Short mmCIF file of C-alpha atoms in Angstrom, two decimals:
data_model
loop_
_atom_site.label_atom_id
_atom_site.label_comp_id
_atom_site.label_asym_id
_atom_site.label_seq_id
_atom_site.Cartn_x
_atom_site.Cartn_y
_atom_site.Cartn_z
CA UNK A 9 0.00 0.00 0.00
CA UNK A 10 0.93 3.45 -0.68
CA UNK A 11 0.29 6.54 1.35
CA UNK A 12 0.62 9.76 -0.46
CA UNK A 13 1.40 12.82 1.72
CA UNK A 14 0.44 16.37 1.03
CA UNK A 15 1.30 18.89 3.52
CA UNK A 16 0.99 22.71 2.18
CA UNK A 17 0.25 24.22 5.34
CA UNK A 18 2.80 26.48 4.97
CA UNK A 19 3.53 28.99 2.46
CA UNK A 20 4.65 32.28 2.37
CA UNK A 21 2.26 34.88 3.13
CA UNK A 22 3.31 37.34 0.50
CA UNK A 23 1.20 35.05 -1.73
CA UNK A 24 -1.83 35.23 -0.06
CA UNK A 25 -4.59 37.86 -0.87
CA UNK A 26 -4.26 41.22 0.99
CA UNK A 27 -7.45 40.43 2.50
CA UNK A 28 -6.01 37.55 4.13
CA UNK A 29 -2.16 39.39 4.95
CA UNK A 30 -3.30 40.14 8.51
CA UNK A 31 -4.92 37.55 9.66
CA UNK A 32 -2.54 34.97 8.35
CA UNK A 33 0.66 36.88 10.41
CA UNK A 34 -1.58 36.12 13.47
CA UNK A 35 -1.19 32.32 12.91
CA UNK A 36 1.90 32.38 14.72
CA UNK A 37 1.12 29.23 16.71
CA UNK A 38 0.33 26.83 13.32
CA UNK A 39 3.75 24.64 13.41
CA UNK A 40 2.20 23.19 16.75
CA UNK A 41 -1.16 23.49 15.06
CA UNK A 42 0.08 21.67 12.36
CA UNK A 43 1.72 18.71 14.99
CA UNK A 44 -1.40 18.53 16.64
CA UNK A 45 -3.34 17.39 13.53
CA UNK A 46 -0.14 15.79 11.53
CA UNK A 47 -0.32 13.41 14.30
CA UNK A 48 -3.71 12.50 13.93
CA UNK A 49 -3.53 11.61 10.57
CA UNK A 50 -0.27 9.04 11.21
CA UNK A 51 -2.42 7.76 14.26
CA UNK A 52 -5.36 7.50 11.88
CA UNK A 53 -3.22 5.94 8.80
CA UNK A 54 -1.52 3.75 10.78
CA UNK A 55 -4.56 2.16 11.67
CA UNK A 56 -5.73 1.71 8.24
CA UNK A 57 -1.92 0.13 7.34
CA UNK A 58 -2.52 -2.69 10.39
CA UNK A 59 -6.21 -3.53 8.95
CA UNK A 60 -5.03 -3.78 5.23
CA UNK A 61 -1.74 -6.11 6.65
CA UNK A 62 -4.10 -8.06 8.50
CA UNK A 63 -6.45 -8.57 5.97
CA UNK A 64 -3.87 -9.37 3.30
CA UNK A 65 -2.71 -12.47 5.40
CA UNK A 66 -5.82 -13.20 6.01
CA UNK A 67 -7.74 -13.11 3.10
CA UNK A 68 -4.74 -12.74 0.32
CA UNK A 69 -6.30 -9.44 -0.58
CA UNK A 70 -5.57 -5.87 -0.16
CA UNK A 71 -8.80 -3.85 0.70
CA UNK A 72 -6.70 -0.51 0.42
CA UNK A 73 -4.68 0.25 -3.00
CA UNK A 74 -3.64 3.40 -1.34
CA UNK A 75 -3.76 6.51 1.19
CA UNK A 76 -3.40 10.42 0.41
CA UNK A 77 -3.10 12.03 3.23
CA UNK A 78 -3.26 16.18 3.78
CA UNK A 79 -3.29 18.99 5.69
CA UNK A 80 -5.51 22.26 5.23
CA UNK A 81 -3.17 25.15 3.84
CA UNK A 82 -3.16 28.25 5.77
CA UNK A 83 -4.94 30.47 2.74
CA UNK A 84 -7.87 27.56 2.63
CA UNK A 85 -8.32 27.72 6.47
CA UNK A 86 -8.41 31.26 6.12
CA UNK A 87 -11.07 30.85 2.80
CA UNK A 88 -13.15 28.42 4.70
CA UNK A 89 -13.35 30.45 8.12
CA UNK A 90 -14.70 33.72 5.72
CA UNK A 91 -16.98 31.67 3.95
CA UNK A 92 -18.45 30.42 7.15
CA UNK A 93 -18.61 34.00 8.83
CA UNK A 94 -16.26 33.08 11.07
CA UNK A 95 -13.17 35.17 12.72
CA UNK A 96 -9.87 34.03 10.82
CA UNK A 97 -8.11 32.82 13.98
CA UNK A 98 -6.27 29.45 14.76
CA UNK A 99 -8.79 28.76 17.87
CA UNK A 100 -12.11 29.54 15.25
CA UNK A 101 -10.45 27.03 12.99
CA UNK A 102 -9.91 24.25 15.99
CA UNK A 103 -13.34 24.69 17.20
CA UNK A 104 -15.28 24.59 14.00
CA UNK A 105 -13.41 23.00 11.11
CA UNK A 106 -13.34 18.96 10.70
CA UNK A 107 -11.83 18.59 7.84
CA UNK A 108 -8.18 20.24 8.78
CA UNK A 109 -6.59 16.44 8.48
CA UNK A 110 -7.45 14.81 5.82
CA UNK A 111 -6.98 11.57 4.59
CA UNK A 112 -8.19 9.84 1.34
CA UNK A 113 -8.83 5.86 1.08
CA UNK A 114 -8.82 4.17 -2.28
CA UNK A 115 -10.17 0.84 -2.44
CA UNK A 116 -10.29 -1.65 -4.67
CA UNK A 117 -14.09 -2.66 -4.42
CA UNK A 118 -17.12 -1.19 -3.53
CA UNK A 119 -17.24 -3.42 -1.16
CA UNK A 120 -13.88 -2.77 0.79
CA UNK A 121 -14.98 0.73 1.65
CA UNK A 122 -17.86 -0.84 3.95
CA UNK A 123 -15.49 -3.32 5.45
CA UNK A 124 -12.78 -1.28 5.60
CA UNK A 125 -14.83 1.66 7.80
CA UNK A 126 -16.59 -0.73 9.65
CA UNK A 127 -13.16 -2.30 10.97
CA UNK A 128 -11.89 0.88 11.32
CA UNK A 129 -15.36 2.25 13.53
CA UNK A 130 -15.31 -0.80 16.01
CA UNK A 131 -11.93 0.33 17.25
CA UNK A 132 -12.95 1.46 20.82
CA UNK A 133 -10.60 4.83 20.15
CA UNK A 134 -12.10 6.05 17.05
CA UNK A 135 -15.26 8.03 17.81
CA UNK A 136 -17.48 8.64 14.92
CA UNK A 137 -18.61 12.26 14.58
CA UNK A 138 -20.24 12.08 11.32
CA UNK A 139 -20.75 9.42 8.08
CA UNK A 140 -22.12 10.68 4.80
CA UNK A 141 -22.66 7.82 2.49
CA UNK A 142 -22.76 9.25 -1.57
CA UNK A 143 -22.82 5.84 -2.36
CA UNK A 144 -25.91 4.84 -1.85
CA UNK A 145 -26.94 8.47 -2.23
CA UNK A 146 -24.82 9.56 -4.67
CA UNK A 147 -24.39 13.69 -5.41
CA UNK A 148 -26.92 15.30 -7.99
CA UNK A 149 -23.80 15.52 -9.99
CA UNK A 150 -22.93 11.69 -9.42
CA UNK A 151 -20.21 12.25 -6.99
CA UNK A 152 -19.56 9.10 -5.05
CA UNK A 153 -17.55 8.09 -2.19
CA UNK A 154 -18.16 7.30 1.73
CA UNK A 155 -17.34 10.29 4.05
CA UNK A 156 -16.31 9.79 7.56
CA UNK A 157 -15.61 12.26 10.43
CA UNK A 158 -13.72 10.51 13.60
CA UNK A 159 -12.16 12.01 16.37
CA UNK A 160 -9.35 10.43 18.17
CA UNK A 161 -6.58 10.79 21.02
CA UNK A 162 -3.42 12.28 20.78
CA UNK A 163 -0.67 11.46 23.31
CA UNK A 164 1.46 13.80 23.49
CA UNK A 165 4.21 14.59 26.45
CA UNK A 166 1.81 16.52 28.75
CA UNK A 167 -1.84 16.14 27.95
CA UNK A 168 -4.32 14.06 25.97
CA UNK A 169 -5.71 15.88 22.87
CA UNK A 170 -9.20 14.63 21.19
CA UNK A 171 -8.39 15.75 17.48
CA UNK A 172 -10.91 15.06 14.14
CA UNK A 173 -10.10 13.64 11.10
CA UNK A 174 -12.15 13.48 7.81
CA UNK A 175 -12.04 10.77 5.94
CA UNK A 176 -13.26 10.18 2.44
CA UNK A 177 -13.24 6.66 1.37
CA UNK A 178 -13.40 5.53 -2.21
CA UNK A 179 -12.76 3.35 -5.22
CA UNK A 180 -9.92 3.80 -7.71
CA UNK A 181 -12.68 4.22 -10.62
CA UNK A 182 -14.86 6.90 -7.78
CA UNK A 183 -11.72 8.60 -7.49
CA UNK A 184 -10.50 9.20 -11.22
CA UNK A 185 -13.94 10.20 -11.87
CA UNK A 186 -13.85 12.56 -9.59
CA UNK A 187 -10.72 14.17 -9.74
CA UNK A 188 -11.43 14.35 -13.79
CA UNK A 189 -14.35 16.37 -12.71
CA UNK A 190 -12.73 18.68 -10.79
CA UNK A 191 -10.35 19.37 -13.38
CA UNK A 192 -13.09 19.75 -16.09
CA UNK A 193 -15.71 21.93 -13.93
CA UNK A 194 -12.49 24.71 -12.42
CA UNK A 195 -10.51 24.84 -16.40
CA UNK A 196 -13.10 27.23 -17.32
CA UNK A 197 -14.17 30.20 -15.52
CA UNK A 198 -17.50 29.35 -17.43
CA UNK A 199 -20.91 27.90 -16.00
CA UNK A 200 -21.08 24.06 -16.76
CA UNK A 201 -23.84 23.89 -19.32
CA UNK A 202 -26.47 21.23 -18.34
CA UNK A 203 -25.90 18.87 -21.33
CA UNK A 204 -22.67 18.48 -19.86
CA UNK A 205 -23.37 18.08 -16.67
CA UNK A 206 -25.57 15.34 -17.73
CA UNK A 207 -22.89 13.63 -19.51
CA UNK A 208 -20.52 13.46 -16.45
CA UNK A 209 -22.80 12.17 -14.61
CA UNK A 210 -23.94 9.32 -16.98
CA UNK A 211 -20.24 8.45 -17.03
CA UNK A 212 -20.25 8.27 -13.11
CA UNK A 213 -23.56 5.74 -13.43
CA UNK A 214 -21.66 4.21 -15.86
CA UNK A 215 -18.27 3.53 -13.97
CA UNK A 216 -20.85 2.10 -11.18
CA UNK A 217 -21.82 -0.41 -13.73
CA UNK A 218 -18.62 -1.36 -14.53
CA UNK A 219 -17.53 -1.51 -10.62
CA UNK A 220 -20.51 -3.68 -9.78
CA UNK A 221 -19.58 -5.91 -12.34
CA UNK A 222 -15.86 -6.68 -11.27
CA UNK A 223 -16.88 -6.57 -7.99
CA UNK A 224 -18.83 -10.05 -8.91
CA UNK A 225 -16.17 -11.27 -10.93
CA UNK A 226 -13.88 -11.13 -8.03
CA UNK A 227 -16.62 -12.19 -5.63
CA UNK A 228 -17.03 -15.20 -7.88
CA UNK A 229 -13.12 -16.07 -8.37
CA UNK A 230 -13.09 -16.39 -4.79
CA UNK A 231 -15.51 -18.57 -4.15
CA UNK A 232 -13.77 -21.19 -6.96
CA UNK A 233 -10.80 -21.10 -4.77
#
């Protein structure tokens, strides 16, 4: 399995917007901010690393193809705290934002995403804070993918810190539709016209299809074993 990192949470504040100059000089504190929730993601992955291992010798199969894991970067804090109405402070960001650590699972089946949360959830220090499922209720757009807030403890020298982690959990084929999306719907500074948006999301139906099927194939392969 490979885990992806992406930490931009820093970045030189001559690049932000003026709007943002201020505020961003008063996040003085964020390289403990950013230990605080750096180690919730390696608490967090490393869980998901025993489960696959476990399940590999096990099973012979590798639920997880991969991990991405990443922090918020100080200019989308700051975006996300003004959208919200919010003061653009590091203690209005700790209090109200649950997706600072992030951490993206790609599975192999459909299937795997359900096992691999539910294994994950019965662990007595993971504490589910919210599950969106756009799965089985996929986006208007056809977005798909299982969304998971936990919180868990960090032990650090002197205290015991309760820190939240979202987690979006999806297939290879979920993924590259989505991230194709993305890529197609911020290229143009133009509205998406609704024949197109119709399009994408018959391809997402369509990649369903096609996941649904291999998902029996390999179902069926196993069971001739």
């Amino acid at each position: 399995m490979i885990i992806q990192r992406k930490t931009q949470f820093q970045k030189n504040l001559s690049e932000l917007p003026a709007e943002f100059q201020e505020a961003a000089s008063q996040f003085g504190n964020y390289i403990a901010f950013q230990q605080r929730y750096d180690a919730a993601i390696k608490e967090v992955s490393t869980k998901l690393e025993i489960l696959d291992d476990e399940f590999r010798v096990r099973y012979r199969h590798n639920p997880i193809h991969h991990l991405e894991c990443r922090l918020k970067s100080v200019p989308s804090l700051l975006e996300k705290l003004k959208r919200k109405g919010l003061p653009l402070t590091l203690e209005a960001a700790m209090k109200n934002l649950t997706d600072i650590a992030g951490i993206r699972v790609i599975c192999c089946y459909v299937d795997d995403i359900y096992r691999i949360a539910d294994l994950l959830l019965r662990q007595t220090d993971v504490e589910l804070l919210r599950r969106t499922d756009y799965i089985a209720e996929p986006k208007s757009n056809g977005y798909r993918s299982l969304h998971l807030v936990v919180q868990i403890p960090i032990f650090l020298s002197e205290r015991t810190e309760f820190v939240p982690v979202e987690i979006q959990i999806r297939t290879e084929a979920m993924d590259f539709w989505a991230s194709l999306e993305h890529q197609l719907r911020y290229k143009t500074d133009q509205s998406v016209s609704p024949e197109l948006c119709d399009m994408l999301k018959n391809c997402a139906e369509d990649i369903n299809d096609v996941e649904l099927r291999m998902q029996k194939i390999h179902q069926t392969l196993n069971e001739l074993e």
